[in-house]
Amino acid sequence: MENLAQFNCNVPLVLFVNGKKVIDSSPDPECTLLVYLREKLRLCGTKLGCAEGGCGASFVYSTKAHAKILSIDASEALKQEGVHQFFSADDLTDEQNRLGAIVEDERIFAKDIVTSQGQIIGAVVADNESIAKTAARKVRVVYEDLTPIIVSLEDAIDREAFFPEGSLRLEYGNVDAAFDSAYVIVEGECRTGAQEHFYLEPIACIAYPRDSDELEIISCSQHPAEAQRKVANALSIPCHKVFSRVKRLGGGFGGKETKVDLFVTPVALAAYRLRRPVRTVLDRCDDMAVTGTRHPFLVRYRVAVSKDGLLLAGEYKAYSNAGYSRDLSYSVMQRALLHIQNAYKISNIRIEGWVCKTNLPSCTAFRGFGSPQAMFVAETVIRHVAQELKLDHVSLIEKNLYKNDGDHTHYNKLIENCTVRRCWDDLLQSSAFRQRQTQVDAFNRANRWRKRGIDAVPTMYGIAFNVPGLDQSGALVHVYQDGTVLIAHGGVEMGQGLHTKMIQVAATALQIPFDKIHCSETGTDKIPNTSATAASVASDLNGAAVLEACRKLQSRLEPYRKKDSAGGWNAWIQQAYLDRVSLSATGFYATPNINYNFQTNAGNPFHYYTFGAACSEVEIDCLTGDHQVLRTDIVMDVGSSLNPAIDIGQIEGGFMQGYGMFMLEEMIYSPAGEVYSRGPGTYKLPGFANIPGELNVSLLTGAPNPRAVYSSKAIGEPPLFLASSVYFAIKAAIEAARLEEGLTGNFNLIAPASSARIRMLCSDTITRKFTDETGDGSWNVMA
């Protein structure tokens, strides 16, 4: 202590740390070296500094959809035993606080104004998450309400609540001339609601401070490189000191592409400032209330048709509910506009898409990324046209489908290797569609209160991010002395079998058994600048990168194979090692010719297409609105499948998730912007009983794809839309019920086609006592 008293505070303290000279011009004489290293230099030196004393984080969310923040009082929370700190916007500069996928219009911590319930205002860090959650409820936030509160698409359209970038426009051909020459013009609208991702594993992350000012984050992100960049910006440290790792996800579906950043950044901030590991795992209700959903869409269409049912022109006005920020909403709208025709050739198209800004949690990526909502329009249109012309809609589908080769899309892409007609013909034959349609008609004539319907839909899904910078990936392949192989690549395993496929690619290229190969976790310290595992391209991108790395290794080992052909893999590896030949290789792949320009409607947005078709038969109870899916048949073109078992599983899973979107899953909100659907008790998910009684999936044969690894095709997103076959079969059954009451003509069935909507559209003396199928809307709102 006597030495401390004699310490000269006026003399700079000079230290050499990790080879660098550190000077403190005004050292604290009462600060021990360990505390100094930990708190001032942010280096390890104590148990806390070594990240052994972990903490839990919980968040303070906005309870208002549109309000000014007058004050935030965390004093009561900080008095709780075990609470360490409260973080808010005051702990970050404006630049550090910025967040957002493309445009940084979100904040880590809301400041001054909130524009949605569920925005993060602050984070409480405590000894564990239980204490942190209790303390977070004691943080007092005082608001001043602001108006308006916009929830639904209809409100947003009426108020012209659009983002300032304006609408997206796309025009192809001579639309006006086609309308002038039309035999008939058909007009209508269709509506799809929000859908919750409902992955099995809610959002979770943990951050560890390391020495040399490093930080390690382990999260459930589909985009670990983006999590790395967002954390680096929030902490004002370079990316090379942030290690972002992902082992595997319990499902993602797009919900963990951008929304994990909302939580990993404050958790990383707390870990970095406190020099302790910090973790959080969201409750299901918080996850649903905060992280956003699939975009609700409203599309108004006007279609010109020839006398024999040929689609001459289409004019579409599309509106999506983005929530309070842009997130990926403009990209979602772009893909929707590119898929508005589904698999049909329409020679003249004019489309305008508005992204609506509302006071709801920001919508985000979801399997299909805007295409299911758009292709739903195409199928609605073809049936509306058939009804107007009193023609068979299946014949109209066949008349308007793209040809095998030579057609151009409305975004100027030449169609090549088109197998949609093969899928369609195989489906109608394997499902015995025409015979079963006759049986359905006979059943409906014999039954008044139970009706059946059968219908079929095609699909055509473009494969690529259609953003050139994202269509790339890398891989790293190590071979060890015992002959085992370790693969690292830029994709995230989230239940889609990606690692299995990558092992298969490597095993085939290296000509060794699968059990010699292992896939490590995804990490930015192994593969830098990864793209999100999304857009169905993970197998294409990472498979090609793994293949390139393996081919490099094969070329290095080729002399040993030739010299000792009987020696075998392990002998070749051992000899190469002794000869000091590198047994590690990197691979890189960039999708060629992705160069589409939306403003000029020129260039190539997709690498190729995945095609398919599905037929479903249903039975409805006209008195309850309940339904059963009796049978579904699916034919998919997946090229030369890398793994048929995985691909069939993806088709089945995608179909069931699409079934939830079109039939069951309904997000509802209060007029004040509160999310009412916050768990399985208030949100109906597909279950075992919803699986079709008979489900037949077949893969198209003899259709290799020269544009992807080993002639395979992407399969993650394309099957989802095929579930609309259930929706349209339901609509056919409702039409049969309405005929019993003398009702004909087109009717609008909003998706999801819930039991209540089915019941009310099966008109009878009971339903006619109600003027509106949805009530007066005073207690809940569809976004």
mmCIF file of N, CA and C in Angstrom, residues 716-778:
data_model
loop_
_atom_site.group_PDB
_atom_site.id
_atom_site.type_symbol
_atom_site.label_atom_id
_atom_site.label_comp_id
_atom_site.label_asym_id
_atom_site.label_seq_id
_atom_site.Cartn_x
_atom_site.Cartn_y
_atom_site.Cartn_z
ATOM 1 N N GLY A 716 -35.119 -26.588 -52.177
ATOM 2 C CA GLY A 716 -35.634 -26.090 -50.900
ATOM 3 C C GLY A 716 -36.962 -25.367 -50.989
ATOM 4 N N GLU A 717 -37.055 -24.403 -51.896
ATOM 5 C CA GLU A 717 -38.249 -23.556 -51.980
ATOM 6 C C GLU A 717 -39.271 -23.976 -53.037
ATOM 7 N N PRO A 718 -38.845 -24.519 -54.189
ATOM 8 C CA PRO A 718 -39.813 -24.787 -55.275
ATOM 9 C C PRO A 718 -41.053 -25.583 -54.897
ATOM 10 N N PRO A 719 -40.982 -26.592 -53.986
ATOM 11 C CA PRO A 719 -42.205 -27.386 -53.749
ATOM 12 C C PRO A 719 -43.270 -26.675 -52.937
ATOM 13 N N LEU A 720 -42.928 -25.606 -52.241
ATOM 14 C CA LEU A 720 -43.874 -25.003 -51.301
ATOM 15 C C LEU A 720 -45.163 -24.582 -51.986
ATOM 16 N N PHE A 721 -45.054 -23.988 -53.154
ATOM 17 C CA PHE A 721 -46.255 -23.486 -53.818
ATOM 18 C C PHE A 721 -47.210 -24.599 -54.234
ATOM 19 N N LEU A 722 -46.699 -25.816 -54.394
ATOM 20 C CA LEU A 722 -47.558 -26.910 -54.836
ATOM 21 C C LEU A 722 -48.702 -27.180 -53.868
ATOM 22 N N ALA A 723 -48.547 -26.720 -52.611
ATOM 23 C CA ALA A 723 -49.625 -26.885 -51.634
ATOM 24 C C ALA A 723 -50.849 -26.067 -51.995
ATOM 25 N N SER A 724 -50.714 -25.116 -52.900
ATOM 26 C CA SER A 724 -51.904 -24.360 -53.327
ATOM 27 C C SER A 724 -52.895 -25.269 -54.041
ATOM 28 N N SER A 725 -52.451 -26.460 -54.463
ATOM 29 C CA SER A 725 -53.387 -27.415 -55.062
ATOM 30 C C SER A 725 -54.483 -27.786 -54.063
ATOM 31 N N VAL A 726 -54.141 -27.808 -52.765
ATOM 32 C CA VAL A 726 -55.155 -28.064 -51.737
ATOM 33 C C VAL A 726 -56.134 -26.901 -51.681
ATOM 34 N N TYR A 727 -55.614 -25.678 -51.674
ATOM 35 C CA TYR A 727 -56.460 -24.480 -51.637
ATOM 36 C C TYR A 727 -57.452 -24.481 -52.805
ATOM 37 N N PHE A 728 -56.959 -24.734 -54.018
ATOM 38 C CA PHE A 728 -57.843 -24.678 -55.185
ATOM 39 C C PHE A 728 -58.811 -25.855 -55.224
ATOM 40 N N ALA A 729 -58.409 -26.986 -54.661
ATOM 41 C CA ALA A 729 -59.360 -28.094 -54.529
ATOM 42 C C ALA A 729 -60.448 -27.738 -53.530
ATOM 43 N N ILE A 730 -60.068 -27.063 -52.435
ATOM 44 C CA ILE A 730 -61.048 -26.573 -51.456
ATOM 45 C C ILE A 730 -62.013 -25.601 -52.139
ATOM 46 N N LYS A 731 -61.465 -24.721 -52.957
ATOM 47 C CA LYS A 731 -62.316 -23.743 -53.637
ATOM 48 C C LYS A 731 -63.299 -24.438 -54.572
ATOM 49 N N ALA A 732 -62.843 -25.512 -55.221
ATOM 50 C CA ALA A 732 -63.738 -26.289 -56.091
ATOM 51 C C ALA A 732 -64.847 -26.948 -55.277
ATOM 52 N N ALA A 733 -64.511 -27.425 -54.080
ATOM 53 C CA ALA A 733 -65.528 -28.043 -53.214
ATOM 54 C C ALA A 733 -66.537 -26.998 -52.748
ATOM 55 N N ILE A 734 -66.050 -25.806 -52.406
ATOM 56 C CA ILE A 734 -66.953 -24.720 -52.000
ATOM 57 C C ILE A 734 -67.881 -24.352 -53.162
ATOM 58 N N GLU A 735 -67.323 -24.324 -54.351
ATOM 59 C CA GLU A 735 -68.134 -24.004 -55.534
ATOM 60 C C GLU A 735 -69.265 -25.022 -55.700
ATOM 61 N N ALA A 736 -68.977 -26.285 -55.435
ATOM 62 C CA ALA A 736 -70.015 -27.315 -55.517
ATOM 63 C C ALA A 736 -71.087 -27.092 -54.462
ATOM 64 N N ALA A 737 -70.676 -26.646 -53.269
ATOM 65 C CA ALA A 737 -71.644 -26.365 -52.207
ATOM 66 C C ALA A 737 -72.505 -25.163 -52.562
ATOM 67 N N ARG A 738 -71.914 -24.163 -53.169
ATOM 68 C CA ARG A 738 -72.653 -22.952 -53.530
ATOM 69 C C ARG A 738 -73.669 -23.239 -54.648
ATOM 70 N N LEU A 739 -73.335 -24.170 -55.511
ATOM 71 C CA LEU A 739 -74.271 -24.530 -56.574
ATOM 72 C C LEU A 739 -75.567 -25.089 -56.009
ATOM 73 N N GLU A 740 -75.470 -25.739 -54.845
ATOM 74 C CA GLU A 740 -76.676 -26.276 -54.190
ATOM 75 C C GLU A 740 -77.635 -25.150 -53.810
ATOM 76 N N GLU A 741 -77.081 -23.967 -53.598
ATOM 77 C CA GLU A 741 -77.891 -22.797 -53.234
ATOM 78 C C GLU A 741 -78.148 -21.887 -54.435
ATOM 79 N N GLY A 742 -77.791 -22.359 -55.626
ATOM 80 C CA GLY A 742 -78.033 -21.572 -56.831
ATOM 81 C C GLY A 742 -77.053 -20.442 -57.027
ATOM 82 N N LEU A 743 -75.909 -20.497 -56.350
ATOM 83 C CA LEU A 743 -74.907 -19.437 -56.467
ATOM 84 C C LEU A 743 -73.849 -19.836 -57.484
ATOM 85 N N THR A 744 -73.635 -19.000 -58.477
ATOM 86 C CA THR A 744 -72.617 -19.250 -59.499
ATOM 87 C C THR A 744 -71.726 -18.025 -59.616
ATOM 88 N N GLY A 745 -70.694 -18.146 -60.385
ATOM 89 C CA GLY A 745 -69.808 -17.017 -60.598
ATOM 90 C C GLY A 745 -68.621 -17.034 -59.654
ATOM 91 N N ASN A 746 -67.708 -16.094 -59.899
ATOM 92 C CA ASN A 746 -66.447 -16.033 -59.143
ATOM 93 C C ASN A 746 -66.693 -15.567 -57.712
ATOM 94 N N PHE A 747 -65.943 -16.103 -56.777
ATOM 95 C CA PHE A 747 -65.968 -15.629 -55.386
ATOM 96 C C PHE A 747 -64.540 -15.593 -54.869
ATOM 97 N N ASN A 748 -64.302 -14.730 -53.903
ATOM 98 C CA ASN A 748 -62.948 -14.509 -53.394
ATOM 99 C C ASN A 748 -62.758 -15.278 -52.091
ATOM 100 N N LEU A 749 -61.818 -16.198 -52.094
ATOM 101 C CA LEU A 749 -61.454 -16.947 -50.895
ATOM 102 C C LEU A 749 -60.072 -16.493 -50.464
ATOM 103 N N ILE A 750 -60.014 -15.779 -49.338
ATOM 104 C CA ILE A 750 -58.734 -15.279 -48.837
ATOM 105 C C ILE A 750 -57.890 -16.443 -48.322
ATOM 106 N N ALA A 751 -56.596 -16.395 -48.585
ATOM 107 C CA ALA A 751 -55.669 -17.382 -48.018
ATOM 108 C C ALA A 751 -55.006 -16.780 -46.775
ATOM 109 N N PRO A 752 -54.984 -17.514 -45.652
ATOM 110 C CA PRO A 752 -55.310 -18.923 -45.528
ATOM 111 C C PRO A 752 -56.821 -19.180 -45.534
ATOM 112 N N ALA A 753 -57.188 -20.289 -46.176
ATOM 113 C CA ALA A 753 -58.602 -20.664 -46.279
ATOM 114 C C ALA A 753 -59.018 -21.371 -44.993
ATOM 115 N N SER A 754 -59.207 -20.590 -43.960
ATOM 116 C CA SER A 754 -59.520 -21.123 -42.637
ATOM 117 C C SER A 754 -60.903 -21.766 -42.622
ATOM 118 N N SER A 755 -61.165 -22.520 -41.568
ATOM 119 C CA SER A 755 -62.477 -23.172 -41.430
ATOM 120 C C SER A 755 -63.603 -22.146 -41.452
ATOM 121 N N ALA A 756 -63.373 -20.993 -40.792
ATOM 122 C CA ALA A 756 -64.405 -19.957 -40.761
ATOM 123 C C ALA A 756 -64.704 -19.441 -42.163
ATOM 124 N N ARG A 757 -63.667 -19.235 -42.970
ATOM 125 C CA ARG A 757 -63.888 -18.726 -44.327
ATOM 126 C C ARG A 757 -64.581 -19.774 -45.187
ATOM 127 N N ILE A 758 -64.185 -21.021 -45.049
ATOM 128 C CA ILE A 758 -64.834 -22.089 -45.813
ATOM 129 C C ILE A 758 -66.313 -22.173 -45.440
ATOM 130 N N ARG A 759 -66.577 -22.155 -44.148
ATOM 131 C CA ARG A 759 -67.971 -22.270 -43.673
ATOM 132 C C ARG A 759 -68.831 -21.139 -44.217
ATOM 133 N N MET A 760 -68.349 -19.918 -44.142
ATOM 134 C CA MET A 760 -69.163 -18.775 -44.540
ATOM 135 C C MET A 760 -69.397 -18.735 -46.048
ATOM 136 N N LEU A 761 -68.443 -19.264 -46.826
ATOM 137 C CA LEU A 761 -68.628 -19.260 -48.279
ATOM 138 C C LEU A 761 -69.524 -20.401 -48.748
ATOM 139 N N CYS A 762 -69.685 -21.440 -47.916
ATOM 140 C CA CYS A 762 -70.658 -22.505 -48.228
ATOM 141 C C CYS A 762 -72.046 -21.982 -47.829
ATOM 142 N N SER A 763 -72.538 -21.105 -48.608
ATOM 143 C CA SER A 763 -73.725 -20.329 -48.247
ATOM 144 C C SER A 763 -74.952 -21.211 -48.013
ATOM 145 N N ASP A 764 -75.699 -20.860 -46.943
ATOM 146 C CA ASP A 764 -76.975 -21.523 -46.657
ATOM 147 C C ASP A 764 -77.817 -20.563 -45.826
ATOM 148 N N THR A 765 -78.956 -21.044 -45.325
ATOM 149 C CA THR A 765 -79.861 -20.159 -44.585
ATOM 150 C C THR A 765 -79.229 -19.622 -43.300
ATOM 151 N N ILE A 766 -78.285 -20.364 -42.725
ATOM 152 C CA ILE A 766 -77.629 -19.883 -41.496
ATOM 153 C C ILE A 766 -76.631 -18.781 -41.815
ATOM 154 N N THR A 767 -75.753 -19.018 -42.785
ATOM 155 C CA THR A 767 -74.704 -18.031 -43.081
ATOM 156 C C THR A 767 -75.287 -16.737 -43.626
ATOM 157 N N ARG A 768 -76.454 -16.830 -44.284
ATOM 158 C CA ARG A 768 -77.034 -15.611 -44.847
ATOM 159 C C ARG A 768 -77.570 -14.666 -43.789
ATOM 160 N N LYS A 769 -77.601 -15.112 -42.544
ATOM 161 C CA LYS A 769 -78.004 -14.222 -41.457
ATOM 162 C C LYS A 769 -76.879 -13.260 -41.069
ATOM 163 N N PHE A 770 -75.679 -13.546 -41.580
ATOM 164 C CA PHE A 770 -74.525 -12.702 -41.273
ATOM 165 C C PHE A 770 -74.141 -11.937 -42.526
ATOM 166 N N THR A 771 -73.881 -10.674 -42.356
ATOM 167 C CA THR A 771 -73.605 -9.828 -43.519
ATOM 168 C C THR A 771 -72.147 -9.859 -43.931
ATOM 169 N N ASP A 772 -71.251 -10.235 -43.021
ATOM 170 C CA ASP A 772 -69.823 -10.176 -43.305
ATOM 171 C C ASP A 772 -69.160 -11.425 -42.741
ATOM 172 N N GLU A 773 -68.410 -12.147 -43.581
ATOM 173 C CA GLU A 773 -67.797 -13.401 -43.145
ATOM 174 C C GLU A 773 -66.767 -13.204 -42.051
ATOM 175 N N THR A 774 -66.232 -12.005 -41.904
ATOM 176 C CA THR A 774 -65.169 -11.785 -40.916
ATOM 177 C C THR A 774 -65.620 -10.946 -39.735
ATOM 178 N N GLY A 775 -66.897 -10.589 -39.647
ATOM 179 C CA GLY A 775 -67.349 -9.722 -38.560
ATOM 180 C C GLY A 775 -67.015 -8.277 -38.857
ATOM 181 N N ASP A 776 -67.103 -7.421 -37.844
ATOM 182 C CA ASP A 776 -66.869 -5.994 -38.075
ATOM 183 C C ASP A 776 -65.407 -5.598 -37.903
ATOM 184 N N GLY A 777 -64.531 -6.549 -37.587
ATOM 185 C CA GLY A 777 -63.105 -6.252 -37.506
ATOM 186 C C GLY A 777 -62.701 -5.417 -36.321
ATOM 187 N N SER A 778 -63.562 -5.289 -35.316
ATOM 188 C CA SER A 778 -63.257 -4.380 -34.206
ATOM 189 C C SER A 778 -62.226 -4.944 -33.228
#
